[in-house]
Amino acid sequence: MLNRVLGRREEEDKVKNMNRLPPGQSLTQKFPVLHYGPIPHTDLAQWDLRIFGEVEEEVVWNWEAFNKLPRTQVTMDIHCVTRWSKFDTLWAGVSLKTLVTEGFIKPKSTAKYVVQHCEYGYTTNTPLELIMADNFLLATHYDGQPLDLEHGWPLRGVIGSFADRSEEQTAYFWKGGKWLRALEFRADDQPGFWERAGYHNEADPWAEQRFANRWF
Ligand SMILES: Nc1nc2c(c(=O)[nH]1)N[C@H]1C(S)=C(S)[C@@H](COP(=O)(O)O)O[C@H]1N2
Ligand SMILES: [Mo]
């Protein structure tokens, strides 16, 4: 939708006028890579995704089974807490909402939060409604191609905003775990890696919820 020949500043003015640029953010035309720790080199033959916790039945999908699940694609604006936003990013993968509505995952009525567990112990937490919204995806592809290794191949969570801002809630991009290996449904909330390190638990970019104010 945005013309790629426009300069960065012109593109930024355009999204700002469309009310798509959250406070304190600036537009990037690149795709920065950010994470803590090393990049895992996953063997797909060993890979699985485990669904556990407050669910009627625990589920484990290997790569082949995961790729048979219903798929969807979504275009979103993504907002990193380090102040870059990237617009009209195209992701393909599996929607958690679809998995729940079609009975592939059966959360118990007690399930209120979900923790994403990633390789090397990275975790991030969201309310169940957020991870089940249309603006959250379990993504295998970015821009028509399998994810780059450094962006989370083979599977990552992605959270963003729609161009028309029709989503009810969103969060900064760290709430999408790269190299995702499990989803834990929980009755109580459990702060993840950055959330324990002082980042805001809700992380709404429109409210600039970057850091928890615990030391002010
Ligand atoms: N497994 C894992 N996922 C992660 C992180 C991490 O350190 N480990 N960092 C998060 C943060 S802080 C951000 S901003 C985004 C960055 O995603 P990108 O590298 O694709 O831009 O990934 C998130 N997911
Ligand atoms: Mo981040």
XYZ file of C-alpha atoms and ligand atoms in Angstrom:
241
model
C 0.000 0.000 0.000
C 2.795 2.453 0.824
C 4.908 3.291 -2.160
C 8.374 1.916 -1.518
C 10.086 4.646 -3.534
C 9.004 7.245 -0.976
C 11.683 8.420 1.400
C 11.542 7.327 5.012
C 10.366 10.706 6.224
C 7.608 10.947 3.620
C 6.350 7.476 4.505
C 6.425 8.393 8.165
C 4.373 11.560 7.589
C 1.890 9.514 5.626
C 1.273 6.923 8.370
C 1.267 9.650 11.009
C -1.536 11.437 9.158
C -3.410 8.130 8.976
C -3.116 7.818 12.770
C -1.011 4.647 12.450
C 2.177 5.819 14.174
C 2.062 5.272 17.949
C 3.493 8.013 20.197
C 7.278 8.101 20.416
C 7.784 5.738 17.437
C 9.462 6.330 14.098
C 9.052 4.479 10.837
C 11.741 2.112 9.629
C 12.013 0.771 6.095
C 14.422 -1.923 7.312
C 13.656 -4.952 9.451
C 15.837 -4.719 12.576
C 16.733 -7.930 14.387
C 16.472 -7.894 18.177
C 16.729 -10.657 20.697
C 18.564 -11.778 23.767
C 20.986 -14.685 23.427
C 22.032 -16.866 20.496
C 20.062 -17.822 17.358
C 18.981 -21.480 17.522
C 19.576 -23.674 14.472
C 16.522 -25.870 14.609
C 16.360 -29.354 13.123
C 12.791 -29.619 11.773
C 12.866 -33.389 12.360
C 13.268 -32.686 16.091
C 10.970 -29.660 16.257
C 7.576 -29.702 17.916
C 5.050 -27.280 19.356
C 3.493 -28.251 22.667
C 0.180 -26.912 24.007
C -0.121 -27.464 27.744
C -1.468 -26.122 31.035
C -5.129 -25.167 31.373
C -6.339 -27.147 28.351
C -8.670 -30.151 28.190
C -6.006 -32.209 26.406
C -2.341 -31.522 25.956
C -1.374 -31.344 22.260
C 2.006 -31.823 20.567
C 2.401 -31.117 16.842
C 5.511 -32.037 14.944
C 6.446 -29.878 11.944
C 4.485 -31.985 9.485
C 1.337 -31.963 11.627
C 1.657 -28.247 12.337
C 1.745 -27.549 8.615
C -1.564 -29.353 8.121
C -3.404 -26.950 10.445
C -5.682 -24.315 8.857
C -3.621 -21.377 7.633
C -4.221 -17.694 7.224
C -2.387 -14.489 6.399
C -2.510 -11.071 7.917
C -1.053 -7.630 7.174
C -0.092 -5.604 10.228
C 1.913 -2.662 11.481
C 4.443 -3.771 14.097
C 5.807 -1.619 16.903
C 9.043 -2.325 18.748
C 9.601 -0.904 22.210
C 13.010 0.345 20.996
C 10.978 2.939 18.999
C 10.831 1.589 15.469
C 7.577 0.717 13.740
C 7.258 -1.129 10.455
C 4.128 -0.827 8.345
C 2.117 -3.186 6.139
C 4.098 -6.276 7.094
C 2.637 -9.486 5.617
C 2.665 -12.660 7.714
C 1.359 -16.155 7.049
C 0.803 -18.954 9.502
C -1.755 -20.254 11.937
C -4.272 -18.263 13.955
C -4.730 -19.337 17.557
C -8.307 -18.104 17.379
C -8.969 -20.533 14.521
C -7.323 -23.392 16.434
C -9.615 -22.737 19.388
C -12.831 -22.136 17.442
C -12.215 -25.253 15.320
C -11.461 -27.380 18.390
C -7.755 -28.115 17.766
C -7.056 -26.542 21.161
C -9.602 -26.683 23.975
C -8.767 -24.177 26.707
C -10.371 -24.855 30.060
C -12.715 -22.151 31.326
C -10.032 -21.371 33.918
C -7.511 -20.340 31.211
C -6.985 -16.572 31.297
C -3.351 -16.088 30.179
C -0.928 -17.686 27.768
C 2.853 -17.873 28.084
C 4.844 -18.364 24.870
C 7.885 -20.572 25.535
C 10.785 -20.258 23.102
C 14.146 -21.923 22.524
C 16.716 -21.119 25.221
C 14.010 -20.290 27.763
C 12.757 -16.943 26.398
C 9.169 -16.402 27.491
C 6.529 -13.736 27.052
C 3.042 -13.529 28.526
C -0.272 -12.185 27.237
C -3.894 -12.331 28.271
C -5.760 -15.111 26.446
C -7.930 -12.555 24.583
C -4.863 -10.880 23.111
C -3.235 -14.031 21.778
C -6.642 -15.131 20.420
C -7.244 -11.861 18.574
C -7.060 -11.488 14.782
C -3.917 -9.383 15.182
C -1.877 -12.214 16.702
C -0.452 -14.929 14.473
C 1.707 -18.019 14.868
C 3.781 -17.113 11.839
C 5.884 -19.357 9.606
C 6.260 -16.876 6.718
C 7.096 -13.201 6.311
C 6.444 -11.436 3.000
C 5.785 -14.714 1.179
C 8.966 -16.458 2.318
C 9.750 -18.760 5.254
C 10.977 -16.668 8.185
C 14.647 -15.766 8.213
C 16.546 -17.638 10.902
C 17.174 -14.431 12.869
C 13.489 -13.430 12.702
C 12.366 -16.664 14.367
C 12.404 -19.552 11.856
C 10.619 -21.912 11.842
C 7.840 -20.420 13.998
C 7.262 -17.201 15.909
C 4.451 -15.243 17.486
C 3.565 -11.912 15.846
C 1.453 -9.137 17.326
C 0.638 -5.868 15.575
C -1.972 -3.306 14.601
C -4.256 -3.168 11.594
C -4.086 -0.164 9.276
C -7.634 0.793 10.280
C -6.856 0.207 13.982
C -9.874 -2.105 14.225
C -8.152 -4.388 16.745
C -9.266 -4.070 20.339
C -5.852 -4.468 21.880
C -2.299 -4.704 20.686
C 1.185 -4.830 22.194
C 4.795 -4.045 21.409
C 6.532 -6.586 19.224
C 8.435 -8.324 22.037
C 5.124 -10.048 22.920
C 5.764 -12.228 19.867
C 8.229 -14.962 20.770
C 10.703 -16.018 18.095
C 11.679 -19.732 17.829
C 8.437 -20.659 19.559
C 8.178 -24.168 21.037
C 5.222 -24.187 23.430
C 2.110 -22.346 24.529
C 1.207 -22.613 28.190
C -2.381 -21.783 29.098
C -2.639 -20.481 32.655
C -5.215 -19.351 35.190
C -2.824 -16.759 36.614
C -0.479 -14.386 34.821
C 3.245 -15.077 34.786
C 5.562 -12.288 33.607
C 7.954 -13.356 30.844
C 11.607 -12.554 30.187
C 11.398 -8.817 29.407
C 8.371 -8.358 31.640
C 10.484 -9.535 34.597
C 13.326 -7.308 33.418
C 11.204 -4.170 33.884
C 9.220 -3.937 30.661
C 5.525 -3.181 30.999
C 3.284 -6.199 31.483
C 0.507 -4.982 29.127
C 2.783 -3.145 26.657
C 0.162 -1.173 24.705
C 2.076 0.988 22.178
C -0.817 3.477 21.875
C -0.556 4.150 25.621
C 3.274 4.045 25.465
C 3.424 1.282 28.042
C 7.144 0.661 27.564
C 8.403 0.111 31.086
C 6.858 -0.723 34.412
C 7.243 2.332 36.632
C 8.412 0.348 39.588
C 11.522 2.414 40.294
C 10.006 5.898 39.998
N 12.857 -16.076 21.519
C 12.929 -14.748 21.544
N 11.936 -14.053 20.978
C 11.963 -12.707 20.985
C 13.012 -12.012 21.620
C 14.048 -12.773 22.226
O 15.016 -12.247 22.821
N 13.984 -14.140 22.148
N 13.009 -10.643 21.629
C 11.735 -9.958 21.393
C 11.934 -8.585 21.098
S 12.492 -7.620 22.389
C 11.601 -8.040 19.898
S 11.640 -6.358 19.640
C 11.239 -8.889 18.745
C 12.134 -8.577 17.583
O 11.800 -9.358 16.464
P 12.683 -9.198 15.141
O 14.099 -9.558 15.505
O 12.072 -10.115 14.148
O 12.586 -7.760 14.738
O 11.333 -10.260 19.045
C 10.877 -10.625 20.328
N 10.927 -12.046 20.407
Mo 12.299 -5.410 21.733
